[in-house]
Coordinates of C-alpha atoms and ligand atoms in Angstrom, one line a residue:
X3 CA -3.2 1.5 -34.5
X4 CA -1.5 1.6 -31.1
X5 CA -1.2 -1.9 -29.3
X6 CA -3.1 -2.9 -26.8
X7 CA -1.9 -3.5 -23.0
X8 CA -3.8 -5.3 -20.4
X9 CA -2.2 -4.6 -16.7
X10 CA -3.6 -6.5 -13.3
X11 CA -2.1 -5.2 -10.3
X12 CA -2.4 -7.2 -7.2
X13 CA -1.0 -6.1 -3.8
X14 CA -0.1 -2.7 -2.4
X15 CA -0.3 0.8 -3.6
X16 CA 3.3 0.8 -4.4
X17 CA 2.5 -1.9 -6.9
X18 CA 0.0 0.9 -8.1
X19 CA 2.6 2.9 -8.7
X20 CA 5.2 0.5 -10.0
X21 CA 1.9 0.1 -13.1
X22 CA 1.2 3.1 -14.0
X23 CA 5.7 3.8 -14.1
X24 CA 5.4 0.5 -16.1
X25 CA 2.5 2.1 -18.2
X26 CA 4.7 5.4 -18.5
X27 CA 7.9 3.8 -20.1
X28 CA 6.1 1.7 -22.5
X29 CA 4.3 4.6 -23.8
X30 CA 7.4 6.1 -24.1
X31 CA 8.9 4.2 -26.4
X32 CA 6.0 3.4 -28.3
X33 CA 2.2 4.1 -28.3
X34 CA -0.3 1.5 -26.2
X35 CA -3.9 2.1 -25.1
X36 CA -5.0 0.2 -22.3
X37 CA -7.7 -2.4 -22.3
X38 CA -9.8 -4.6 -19.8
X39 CA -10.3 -7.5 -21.5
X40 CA -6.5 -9.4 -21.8
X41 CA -8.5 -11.2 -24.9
X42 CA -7.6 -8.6 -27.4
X43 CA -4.1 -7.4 -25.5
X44 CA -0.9 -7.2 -27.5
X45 CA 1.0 -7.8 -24.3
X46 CA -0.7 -8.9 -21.0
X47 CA 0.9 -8.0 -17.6
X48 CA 0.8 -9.4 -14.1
X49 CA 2.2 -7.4 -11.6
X50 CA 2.2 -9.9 -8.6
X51 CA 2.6 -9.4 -4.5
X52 CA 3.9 -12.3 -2.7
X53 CA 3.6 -11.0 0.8
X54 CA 1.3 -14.3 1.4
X55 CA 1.1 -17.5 -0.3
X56 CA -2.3 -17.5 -1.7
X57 CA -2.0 -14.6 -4.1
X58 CA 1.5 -16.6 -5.6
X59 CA -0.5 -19.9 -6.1
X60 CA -3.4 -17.5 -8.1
X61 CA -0.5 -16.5 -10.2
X62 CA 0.0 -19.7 -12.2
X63 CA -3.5 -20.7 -12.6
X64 CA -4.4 -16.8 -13.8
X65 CA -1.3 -17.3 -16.5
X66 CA -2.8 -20.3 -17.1
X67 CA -6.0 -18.4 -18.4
X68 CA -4.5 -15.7 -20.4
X69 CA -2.8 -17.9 -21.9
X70 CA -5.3 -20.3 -23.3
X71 CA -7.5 -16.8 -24.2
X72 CA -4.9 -14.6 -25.4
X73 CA -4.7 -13.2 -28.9
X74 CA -2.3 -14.5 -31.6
X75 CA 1.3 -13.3 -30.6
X76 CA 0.5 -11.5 -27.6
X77 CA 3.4 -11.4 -25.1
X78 CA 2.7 -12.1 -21.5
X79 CA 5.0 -10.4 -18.4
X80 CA 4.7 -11.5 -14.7
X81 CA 6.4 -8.2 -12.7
X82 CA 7.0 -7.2 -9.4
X83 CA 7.6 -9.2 -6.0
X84 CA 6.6 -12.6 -6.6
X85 CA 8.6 -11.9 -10.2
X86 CA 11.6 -10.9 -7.9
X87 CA 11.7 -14.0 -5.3
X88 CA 11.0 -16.7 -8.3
X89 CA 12.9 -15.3 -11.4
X90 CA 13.4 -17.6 -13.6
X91 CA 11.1 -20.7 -12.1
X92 CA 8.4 -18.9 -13.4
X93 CA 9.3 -19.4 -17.3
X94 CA 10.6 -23.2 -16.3
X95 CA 6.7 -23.6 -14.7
X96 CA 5.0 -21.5 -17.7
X97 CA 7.2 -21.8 -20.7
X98 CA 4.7 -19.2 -22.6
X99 CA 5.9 -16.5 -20.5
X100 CA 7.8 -13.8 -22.3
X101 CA 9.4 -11.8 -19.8
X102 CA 9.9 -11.6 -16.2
X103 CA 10.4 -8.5 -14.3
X104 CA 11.6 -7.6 -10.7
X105 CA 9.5 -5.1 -8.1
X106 CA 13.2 -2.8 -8.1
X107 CA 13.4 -2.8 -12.1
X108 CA 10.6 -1.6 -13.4
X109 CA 12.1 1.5 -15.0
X110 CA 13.7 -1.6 -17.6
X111 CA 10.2 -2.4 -18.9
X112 CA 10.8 -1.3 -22.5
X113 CA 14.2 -3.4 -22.6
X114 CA 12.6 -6.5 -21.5
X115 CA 9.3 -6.5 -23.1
X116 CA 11.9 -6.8 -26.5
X117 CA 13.7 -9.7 -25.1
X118 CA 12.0 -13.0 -25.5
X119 CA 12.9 -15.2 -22.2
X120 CA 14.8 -12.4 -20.2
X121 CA 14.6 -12.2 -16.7
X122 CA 15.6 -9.2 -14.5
X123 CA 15.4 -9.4 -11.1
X124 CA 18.3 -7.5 -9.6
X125 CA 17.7 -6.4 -5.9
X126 CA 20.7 -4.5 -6.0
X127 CA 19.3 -2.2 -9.0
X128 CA 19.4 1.5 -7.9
X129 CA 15.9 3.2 -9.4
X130 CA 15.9 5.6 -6.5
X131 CA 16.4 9.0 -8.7
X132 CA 15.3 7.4 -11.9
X133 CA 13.3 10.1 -13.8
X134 CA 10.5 8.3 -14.4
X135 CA 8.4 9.4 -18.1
X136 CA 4.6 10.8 -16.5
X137 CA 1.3 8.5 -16.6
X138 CA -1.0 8.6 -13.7
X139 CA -4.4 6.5 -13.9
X140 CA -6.4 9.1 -11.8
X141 CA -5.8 13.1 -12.3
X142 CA -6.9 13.6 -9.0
X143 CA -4.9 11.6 -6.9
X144 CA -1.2 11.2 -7.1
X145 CA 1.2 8.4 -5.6
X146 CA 4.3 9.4 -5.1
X147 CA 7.5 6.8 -4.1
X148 CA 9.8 8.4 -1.6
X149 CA 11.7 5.2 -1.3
X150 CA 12.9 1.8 -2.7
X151 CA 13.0 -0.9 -0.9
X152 CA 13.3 -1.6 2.7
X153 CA 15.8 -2.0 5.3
X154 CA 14.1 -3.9 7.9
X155 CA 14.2 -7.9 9.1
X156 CA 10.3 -8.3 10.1
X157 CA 11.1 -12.5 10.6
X158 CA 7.6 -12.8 8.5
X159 CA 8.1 -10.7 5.7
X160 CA 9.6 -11.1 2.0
X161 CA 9.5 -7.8 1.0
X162 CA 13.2 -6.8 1.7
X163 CA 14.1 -9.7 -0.6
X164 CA 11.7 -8.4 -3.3
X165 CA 12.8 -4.9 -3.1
X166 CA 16.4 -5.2 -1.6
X167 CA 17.6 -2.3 0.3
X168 CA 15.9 1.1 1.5
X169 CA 17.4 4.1 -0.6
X170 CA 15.3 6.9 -0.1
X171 CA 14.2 9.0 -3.3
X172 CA 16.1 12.8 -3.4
X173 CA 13.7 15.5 -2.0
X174 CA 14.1 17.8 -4.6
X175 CA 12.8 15.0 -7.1
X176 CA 10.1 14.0 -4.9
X177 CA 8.6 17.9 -4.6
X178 CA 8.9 17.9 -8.0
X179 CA 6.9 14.9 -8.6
X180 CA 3.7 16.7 -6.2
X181 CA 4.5 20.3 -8.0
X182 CA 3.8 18.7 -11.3
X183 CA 0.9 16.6 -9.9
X184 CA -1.2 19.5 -8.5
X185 CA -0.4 21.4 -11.8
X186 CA -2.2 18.6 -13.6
X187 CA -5.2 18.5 -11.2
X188 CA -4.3 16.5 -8.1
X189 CA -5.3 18.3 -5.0
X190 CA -4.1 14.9 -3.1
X191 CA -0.8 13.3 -3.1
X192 CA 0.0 9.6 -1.7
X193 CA 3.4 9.6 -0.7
X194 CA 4.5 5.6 -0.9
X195 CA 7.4 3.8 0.8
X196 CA 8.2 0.6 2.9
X197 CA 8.5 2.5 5.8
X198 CA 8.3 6.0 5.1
X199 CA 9.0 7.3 8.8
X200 CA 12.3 5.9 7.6
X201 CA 12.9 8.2 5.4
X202 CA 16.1 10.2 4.4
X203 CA 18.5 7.2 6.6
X204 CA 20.7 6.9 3.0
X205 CA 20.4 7.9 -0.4
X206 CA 22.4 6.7 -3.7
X207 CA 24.5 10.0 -4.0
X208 CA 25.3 13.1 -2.0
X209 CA 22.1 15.0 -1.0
X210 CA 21.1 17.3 1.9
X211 CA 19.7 15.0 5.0
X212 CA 16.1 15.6 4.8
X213 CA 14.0 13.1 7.7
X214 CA 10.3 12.5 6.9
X215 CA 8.6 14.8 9.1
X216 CA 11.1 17.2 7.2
X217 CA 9.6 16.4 4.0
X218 CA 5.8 16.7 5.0
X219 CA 6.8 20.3 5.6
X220 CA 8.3 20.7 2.4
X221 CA 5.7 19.0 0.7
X222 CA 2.9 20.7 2.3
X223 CA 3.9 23.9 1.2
X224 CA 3.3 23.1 -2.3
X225 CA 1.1 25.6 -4.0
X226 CA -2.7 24.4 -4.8
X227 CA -1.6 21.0 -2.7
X228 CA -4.8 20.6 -0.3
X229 CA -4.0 17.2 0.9
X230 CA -0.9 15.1 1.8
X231 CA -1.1 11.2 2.8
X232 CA 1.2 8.4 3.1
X233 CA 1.6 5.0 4.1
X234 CA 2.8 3.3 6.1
X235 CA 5.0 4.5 9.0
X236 CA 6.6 2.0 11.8
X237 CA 5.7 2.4 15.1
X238 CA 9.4 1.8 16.0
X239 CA 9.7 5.2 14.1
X240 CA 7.2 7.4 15.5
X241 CA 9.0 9.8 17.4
X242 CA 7.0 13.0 18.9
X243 CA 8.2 15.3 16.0
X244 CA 6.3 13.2 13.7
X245 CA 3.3 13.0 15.5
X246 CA 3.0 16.5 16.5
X247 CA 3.2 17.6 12.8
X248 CA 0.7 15.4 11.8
X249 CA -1.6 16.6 13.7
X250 CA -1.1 20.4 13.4
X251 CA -0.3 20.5 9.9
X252 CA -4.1 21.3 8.5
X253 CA -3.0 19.8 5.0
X254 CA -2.1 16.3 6.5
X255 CA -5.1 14.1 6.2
X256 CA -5.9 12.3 9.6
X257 CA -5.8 8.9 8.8
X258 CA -2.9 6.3 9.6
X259 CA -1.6 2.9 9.0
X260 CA 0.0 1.7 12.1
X261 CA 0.7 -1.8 11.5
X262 CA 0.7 -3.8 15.3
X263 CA 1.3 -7.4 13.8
X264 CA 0.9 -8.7 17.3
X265 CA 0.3 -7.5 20.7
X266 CA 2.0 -9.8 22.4
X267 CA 5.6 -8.4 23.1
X268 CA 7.3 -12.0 23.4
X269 CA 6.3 -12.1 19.5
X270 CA 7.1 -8.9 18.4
X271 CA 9.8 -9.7 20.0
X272 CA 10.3 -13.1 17.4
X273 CA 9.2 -10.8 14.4
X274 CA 11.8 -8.8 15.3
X275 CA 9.5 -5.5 15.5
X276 CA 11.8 -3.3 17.5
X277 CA 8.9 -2.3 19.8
X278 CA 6.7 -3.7 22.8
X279 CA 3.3 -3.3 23.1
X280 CA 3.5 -0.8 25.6
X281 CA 5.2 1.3 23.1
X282 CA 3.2 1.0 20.9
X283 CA -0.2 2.1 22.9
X284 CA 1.6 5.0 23.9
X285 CA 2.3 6.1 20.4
X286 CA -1.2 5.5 19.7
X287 CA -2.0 7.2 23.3
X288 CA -0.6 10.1 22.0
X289 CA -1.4 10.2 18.3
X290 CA -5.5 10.6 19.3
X291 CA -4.7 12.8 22.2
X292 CA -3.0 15.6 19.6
X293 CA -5.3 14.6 16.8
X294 CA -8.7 13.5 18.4
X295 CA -10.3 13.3 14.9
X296 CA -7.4 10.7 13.6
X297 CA -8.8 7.3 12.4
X298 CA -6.2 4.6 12.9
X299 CA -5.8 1.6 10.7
X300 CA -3.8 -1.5 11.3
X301 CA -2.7 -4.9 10.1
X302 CA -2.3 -7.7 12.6
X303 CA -1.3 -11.0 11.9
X304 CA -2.3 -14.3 13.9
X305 CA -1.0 -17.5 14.2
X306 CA 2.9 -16.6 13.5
X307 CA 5.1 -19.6 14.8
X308 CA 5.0 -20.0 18.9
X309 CA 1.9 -17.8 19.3
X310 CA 0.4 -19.1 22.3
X311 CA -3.5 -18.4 23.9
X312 CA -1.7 -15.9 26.1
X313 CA 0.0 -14.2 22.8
X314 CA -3.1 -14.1 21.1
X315 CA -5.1 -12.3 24.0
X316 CA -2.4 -9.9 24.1
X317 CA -3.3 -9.0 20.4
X318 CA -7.1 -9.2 21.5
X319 CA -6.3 -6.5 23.9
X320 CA -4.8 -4.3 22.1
X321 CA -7.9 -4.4 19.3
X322 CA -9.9 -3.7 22.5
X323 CA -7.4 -0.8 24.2
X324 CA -7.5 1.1 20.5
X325 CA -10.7 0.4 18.5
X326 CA -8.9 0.4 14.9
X327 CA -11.1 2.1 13.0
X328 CA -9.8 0.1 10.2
X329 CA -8.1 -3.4 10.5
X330 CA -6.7 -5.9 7.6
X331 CA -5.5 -9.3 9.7
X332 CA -4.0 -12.1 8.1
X333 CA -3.4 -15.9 9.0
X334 CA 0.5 -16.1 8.9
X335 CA 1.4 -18.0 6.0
X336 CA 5.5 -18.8 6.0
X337 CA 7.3 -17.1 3.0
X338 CA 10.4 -18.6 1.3
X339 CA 13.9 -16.8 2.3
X340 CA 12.6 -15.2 5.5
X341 CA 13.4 -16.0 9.6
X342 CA 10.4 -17.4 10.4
X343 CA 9.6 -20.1 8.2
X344 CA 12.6 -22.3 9.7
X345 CA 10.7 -21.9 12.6
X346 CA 9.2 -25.2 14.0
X347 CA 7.1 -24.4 16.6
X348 CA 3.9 -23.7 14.0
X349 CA 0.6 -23.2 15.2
X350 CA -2.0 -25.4 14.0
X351 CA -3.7 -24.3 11.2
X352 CA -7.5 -24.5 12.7
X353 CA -6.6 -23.0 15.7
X354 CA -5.1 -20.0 13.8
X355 CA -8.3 -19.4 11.8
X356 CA -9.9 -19.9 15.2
X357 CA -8.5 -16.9 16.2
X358 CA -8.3 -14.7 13.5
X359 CA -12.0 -15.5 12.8
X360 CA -12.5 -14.4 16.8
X361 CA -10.3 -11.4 15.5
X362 CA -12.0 -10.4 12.9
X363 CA -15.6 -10.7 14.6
X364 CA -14.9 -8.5 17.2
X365 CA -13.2 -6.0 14.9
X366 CA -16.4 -5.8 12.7
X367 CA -18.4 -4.9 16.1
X368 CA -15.6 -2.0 16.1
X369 CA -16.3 -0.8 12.4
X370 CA -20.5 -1.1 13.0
X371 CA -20.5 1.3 15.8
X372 CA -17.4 3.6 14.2
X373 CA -19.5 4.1 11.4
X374 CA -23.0 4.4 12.9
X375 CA -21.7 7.2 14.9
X376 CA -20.7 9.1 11.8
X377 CA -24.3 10.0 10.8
X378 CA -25.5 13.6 11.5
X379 CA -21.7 14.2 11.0
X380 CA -19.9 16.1 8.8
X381 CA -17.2 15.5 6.6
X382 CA -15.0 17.4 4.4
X383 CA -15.3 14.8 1.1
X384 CA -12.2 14.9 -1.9
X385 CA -14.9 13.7 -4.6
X386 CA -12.8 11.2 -7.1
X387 CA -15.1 8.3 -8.8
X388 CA -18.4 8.9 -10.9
X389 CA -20.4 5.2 -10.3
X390 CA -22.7 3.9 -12.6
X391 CA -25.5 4.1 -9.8
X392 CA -25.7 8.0 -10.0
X393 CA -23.5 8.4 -7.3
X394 CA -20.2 10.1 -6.5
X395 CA -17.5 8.8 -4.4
X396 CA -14.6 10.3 -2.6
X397 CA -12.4 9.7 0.9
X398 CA -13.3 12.6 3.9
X399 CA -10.2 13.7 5.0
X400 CA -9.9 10.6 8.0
X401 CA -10.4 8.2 5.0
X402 CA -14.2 7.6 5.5
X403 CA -15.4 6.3 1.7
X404 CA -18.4 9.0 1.2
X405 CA -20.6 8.5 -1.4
X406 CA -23.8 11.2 -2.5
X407 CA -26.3 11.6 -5.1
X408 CA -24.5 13.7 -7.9
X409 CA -22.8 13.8 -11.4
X410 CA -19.7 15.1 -12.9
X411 CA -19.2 18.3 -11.6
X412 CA -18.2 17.4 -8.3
X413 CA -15.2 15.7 -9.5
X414 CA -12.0 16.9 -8.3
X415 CA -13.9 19.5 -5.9
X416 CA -13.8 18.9 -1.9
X417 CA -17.3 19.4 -0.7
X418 CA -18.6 19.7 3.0
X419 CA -20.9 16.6 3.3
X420 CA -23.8 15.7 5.9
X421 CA -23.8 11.6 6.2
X422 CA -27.2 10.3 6.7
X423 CA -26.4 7.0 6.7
X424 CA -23.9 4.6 7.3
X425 CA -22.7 0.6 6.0
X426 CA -19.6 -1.5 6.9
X427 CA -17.3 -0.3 4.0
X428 CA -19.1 3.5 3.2
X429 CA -20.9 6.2 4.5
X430 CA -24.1 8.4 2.2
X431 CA -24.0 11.9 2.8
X432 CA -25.7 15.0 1.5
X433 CA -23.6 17.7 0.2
X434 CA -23.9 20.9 2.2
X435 CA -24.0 24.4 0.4
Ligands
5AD23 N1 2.0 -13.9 6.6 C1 0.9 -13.3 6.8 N2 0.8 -11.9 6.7 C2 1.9 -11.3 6.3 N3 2.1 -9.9 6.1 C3 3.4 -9.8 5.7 N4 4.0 -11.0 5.7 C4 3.1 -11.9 6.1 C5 3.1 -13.3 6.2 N5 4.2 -14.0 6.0 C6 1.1 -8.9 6.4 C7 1.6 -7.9 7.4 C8 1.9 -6.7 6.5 C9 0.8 -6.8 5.5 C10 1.1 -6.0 4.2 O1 0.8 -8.2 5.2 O2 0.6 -7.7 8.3 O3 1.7 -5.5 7.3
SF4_24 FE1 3.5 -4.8 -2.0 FE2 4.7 -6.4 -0.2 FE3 3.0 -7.4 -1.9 FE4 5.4 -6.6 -2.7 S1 5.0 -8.3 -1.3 S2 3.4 -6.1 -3.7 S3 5.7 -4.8 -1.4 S4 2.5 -6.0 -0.3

């Protein structure tokens, strides 16, 4: 009987990832089938984000619960970033925790899940052309790392202390990864880093110097590949090359995550951005004048330390000036071992949510009317989940969530659909021919 693992991933798609590579190496070394319910789980994992504070205080009161329900003997393993910035702490403040693993050591899994009480949480480990062992949860799509880590000093942001330093991942190893995805079904690859636009700046040994506008070429040409996307470029890094072959290479999808933070350049000026906001509109400016069909998603966050009424319009103007057609915005919350949380001139907490809630109401206006002009449209729809209501799900190829009436068959087919009608998160179509 193979053992049972239970996994919860919270955060990012490169946690995602860092799963199913966990998944992968345990399987490797000895059989598991993955489960739902973390009551009958040999060994229960948690692989945390800590990119705001919320999510880290959910941690210890979810251990808390698998730990009261979990089976006789069953291990339990908190991974990733918020594994990374509290190491040890997290045994001291749950003693029934087996193991703790970093977000840059995952490929150690099968080591640590045998040692009762270790901790590994070196930011300094080098996974960057570690041959991961093969597990993907969906045939269809594939994400695909192209980097560790990340080199930047965003004043808000933990991640470079989670994930230490930017290596980027070999080419060679990277078109191999897509080559062996399409030949198990994938028509769609995710290509994951930090800040992928990034790309190529230093790897661990000696290979060719290959930028990322460089490597959507070479990974476009890939036989049988129909669709390439990543996440996320920096707007500091969007030079003309970059935009230019995204929007005339057919097999990029046009969607992309340009996260703003704030439109105020004083602040971005404190987060230590790189980039005003005029730059930043121009980019954008430029990106929907070469690739008119493009839908633009972004992450902003108010309330960071010193934002004034002024700064906050500034990122109101901006939302206004671009029309996201998607937008994730955050309160800032300080994070431990980053620039900005020394910082004392912190905005009240009411007047933050004020704002974001101001934020966030005018962005939903945005999403209503970007959506209600997508019926009588027609999208081009990569079909990937069968739901229980008799529908079938898939992205079009500017990220729209499509659902029709239909069963099995479409599954892993691209389909020209008509959409006939349209809600806040997804669109119905009807397939065409
Ligand atoms: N507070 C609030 N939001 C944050 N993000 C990153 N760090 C913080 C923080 N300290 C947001 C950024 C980032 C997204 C993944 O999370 O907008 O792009
Ligand atoms: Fe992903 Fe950042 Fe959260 Fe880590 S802290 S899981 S890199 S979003």
């Amino acid at each position: 009987m193979p053992k049972k693992l239970f996994i919860e991933t919270l955060g990012c798609q490169m946690n995602v990832r860092d799963s199913e590579h966990m998944i992968a190496e345990l399987n490797a070394k000895e059989p598991y089938e993955l489960t739902t319910d973390s009551t009958e789980a040999d060994l229960i994992i948690i692989n945390t984000c800590s990119v705001r504070e919320r999510p880290v205080h959910k941690l210890f009161s979810e251990l808390g619960l698998f730990n009261k329900k979990k089976k006789e003997g069953a291990k339990i393993g908190v991974a990733g970033c918020t594994a990374s910035h509290l190491g040890k702490d997290i045994i001291k403040r749950a003693p029934y925790v087996n193991f703790v693993l970093g977000a840059r050591n995952v490929s150690k899994i099968a080591e640590v899940v045998e040692k009762d009480k270790s901790v590994e949480i070196d930011i300094n480990y080098d996974e960057s052309d570690f041959a991961f062992k093969d597990f993907r949860s969906s045939p269809y799509k594939a994400f695909i790392n192209i980097s560790i880590g990340c080199d930047k000093s965003c004043t808000f942001c933990i991640v470079p202390k989670t994930r230490g330093d930017e290596i980027s991942i070999p080419a060679e190893l990277i078109v191999n990864e897509v080559k062996k995805s399409v030949a198990n079904g994938a028509k769609e690859v995710f290509l994951l880093g930090q800040n992928v636009n990034n790309y190529g700046r230093r790897f661990s040994g000696e290979h060719d110097k290959v930028n990322f506008t460089e490597l959507l070429r070479m990974v476009s040409k890939v036989d049988g590949l129909e669709r390439v996307r990543f996440t996320s470029p920096h707007p500091l890094h969007m030079d003309d090359e970059f935009i230019e072959e995204f929007a005339t290479n057919d097999k990029i999808c046009k969607s992309m995550h340009v996260p703003l933070q704030s439109g105020s350049t004083e602040i971005l000026k404190e987060m230590k951005r790189g980039y005003t906001q005029e730059w930043f509109l121009n980019r954008i400016e430029k990106l929907r004048a070469m690739s008119p069909e493009v839908s633009i998603s972004t992450d902003i966050i108010v309330g960071f330390p010193g934002e004034s009424d002024a700064d906050f319009e500034e990122s109101m103007k901006v939302a206004k000036a671009v029309k996201f057609e998607q937008m994730f915005s955050f309160k800032y919350s300080p994070r431990p071992h980053t620039e900005a949380a020394e910082y004392t001139n912190v905005i009240d907490s009411e007047v933050a949510s004020e704002r974001l809630l101001r934020l966030q109401t005018f962005q939903d206006g945005v999403v209503d009317e970007v959506m209600r002009v997508q019926v009588g449209k027609t999208h081009e729809v990569y079909f990937e989940l069968l739901r229980s209501d008799g529908f079938i799900s898939g992205r079009s190829d500017n990220n729209f969530l499509v659902k029709v009436e239909g069963s099995e068959e479409l599954l892993g087919e691209i389909r020209k659909v008509r959409i006939t009608d349209a809600a806040r998160m997804s669109l119905t179509g009807e397939l065409l021919a």
